[in-house]
C-alpha atoms as one frame of an Amber mdcrd trajectory, in Angstrom:
protein
   0.000   0.000   0.000   1.259   3.472  -0.904   1.871   5.863   1.986   0.714
   9.347   0.972   1.823  12.462   2.856   0.759  16.073   2.320   2.904  19.190
   2.626   1.422  22.667   2.821  -0.511  25.204   4.837  -3.538  24.625   7.037
  -5.791  27.652   7.276  -9.267  28.730   6.295  -8.582  30.067   2.790  -6.733
  29.386  -0.451  -4.333  26.486  -0.671  -4.653  25.978   3.090  -8.315  25.094
   2.605  -7.399  22.818  -0.309  -5.051  20.838   1.938  -7.777  20.498   4.585
 -10.266  19.246   1.960  -7.785  16.782   0.468  -6.872  15.366   3.872 -10.549
  14.649   4.489 -10.942  12.833   1.143  -7.623  11.039   0.580  -5.823   8.318
   2.557  -3.144  10.695   3.866  -0.856   9.091   6.447   0.929  12.262   7.582
   0.920  16.033   7.082   3.885  18.419   7.174   2.467  21.865   7.914   4.226
  25.104   7.093   3.296  28.254   8.955   2.001  31.268   7.044   2.736  34.564
   8.823  -0.301  36.233   7.184  -2.821  33.498   8.052  -2.816  31.549  11.316
  -2.446  27.784  11.210  -5.814  26.168  12.047  -5.170  22.729  13.517  -8.843
  22.562  14.498  -9.676  22.092  10.796  -7.789  18.794  10.651  -9.486  15.527
  11.469  -6.236  13.767  12.288  -3.364  14.000  14.709  -0.760  12.698  12.249
   0.862  16.044  11.507   4.007  18.009  12.213   4.044  21.809  12.337   7.318
  23.255  11.121   7.758  26.779  12.384  10.916  27.271  10.334  10.053  25.080
   7.366  13.585  23.726   7.590  15.095  20.827   5.704  15.986  19.306   9.077
  12.317  19.340  10.121  11.324  17.781   6.782  13.961  15.072   7.158  12.608
  14.203  10.641   9.051  14.093   9.251  10.112  11.758   6.437  11.938   9.434
   8.844   8.830   9.216  11.054   6.147   8.937   8.372   8.085   7.059   5.668
   5.886   8.255   2.773   6.113   6.881  -0.759   4.431   9.954  -2.282   4.338
  13.635  -1.251   1.360  15.777  -2.318   1.720  19.585  -2.421  -0.216  22.603
  -3.721   1.322  25.372  -5.887   4.868  24.518  -4.809   6.979  22.329  -2.536
   7.076  24.740   0.396  10.851  25.147   0.205  13.021  24.905  -2.932  15.288
  22.257  -1.392  12.478  19.842  -0.425  12.122  18.103  -3.837  15.834  17.212
  -3.861  15.484  15.673  -0.387  12.394  13.710  -1.450  14.144  12.440  -4.581
  17.210  11.374  -2.554  14.903   9.175  -0.441  13.060   7.699  -3.438   9.831
   9.587  -2.698   7.608  10.657  -5.612   6.323  14.236  -5.620   2.862  15.178
  -6.935   2.056  18.903  -7.140  -1.460  20.279  -7.601  -1.390  23.398  -9.745
  -3.674  26.138  -8.430  -5.442  27.588 -11.483  -8.232  29.729 -10.041  -7.372
  32.754 -12.131
């Protein structure tokens, strides 16, 4: 069985709302949450406790998340969160799927 993890924001608008909706519909095993200084992180919107909030969005935090969750596939919206994340995922044999936000 494929282990699917999500990476993104969790808030009540935009791509943060898309992550919340996807988590409710897909078999996501873990979520790596990035903080958005303009919109507060809304953990109350999640229906799971399998998440990690990264205040710095660091590669070190991502590496710890990957070691804990051991995903086969990472799902993101608009972008990877940090430019160095895709290289880390690739080095661990993890596939990356990015949802393009095309509302305009």
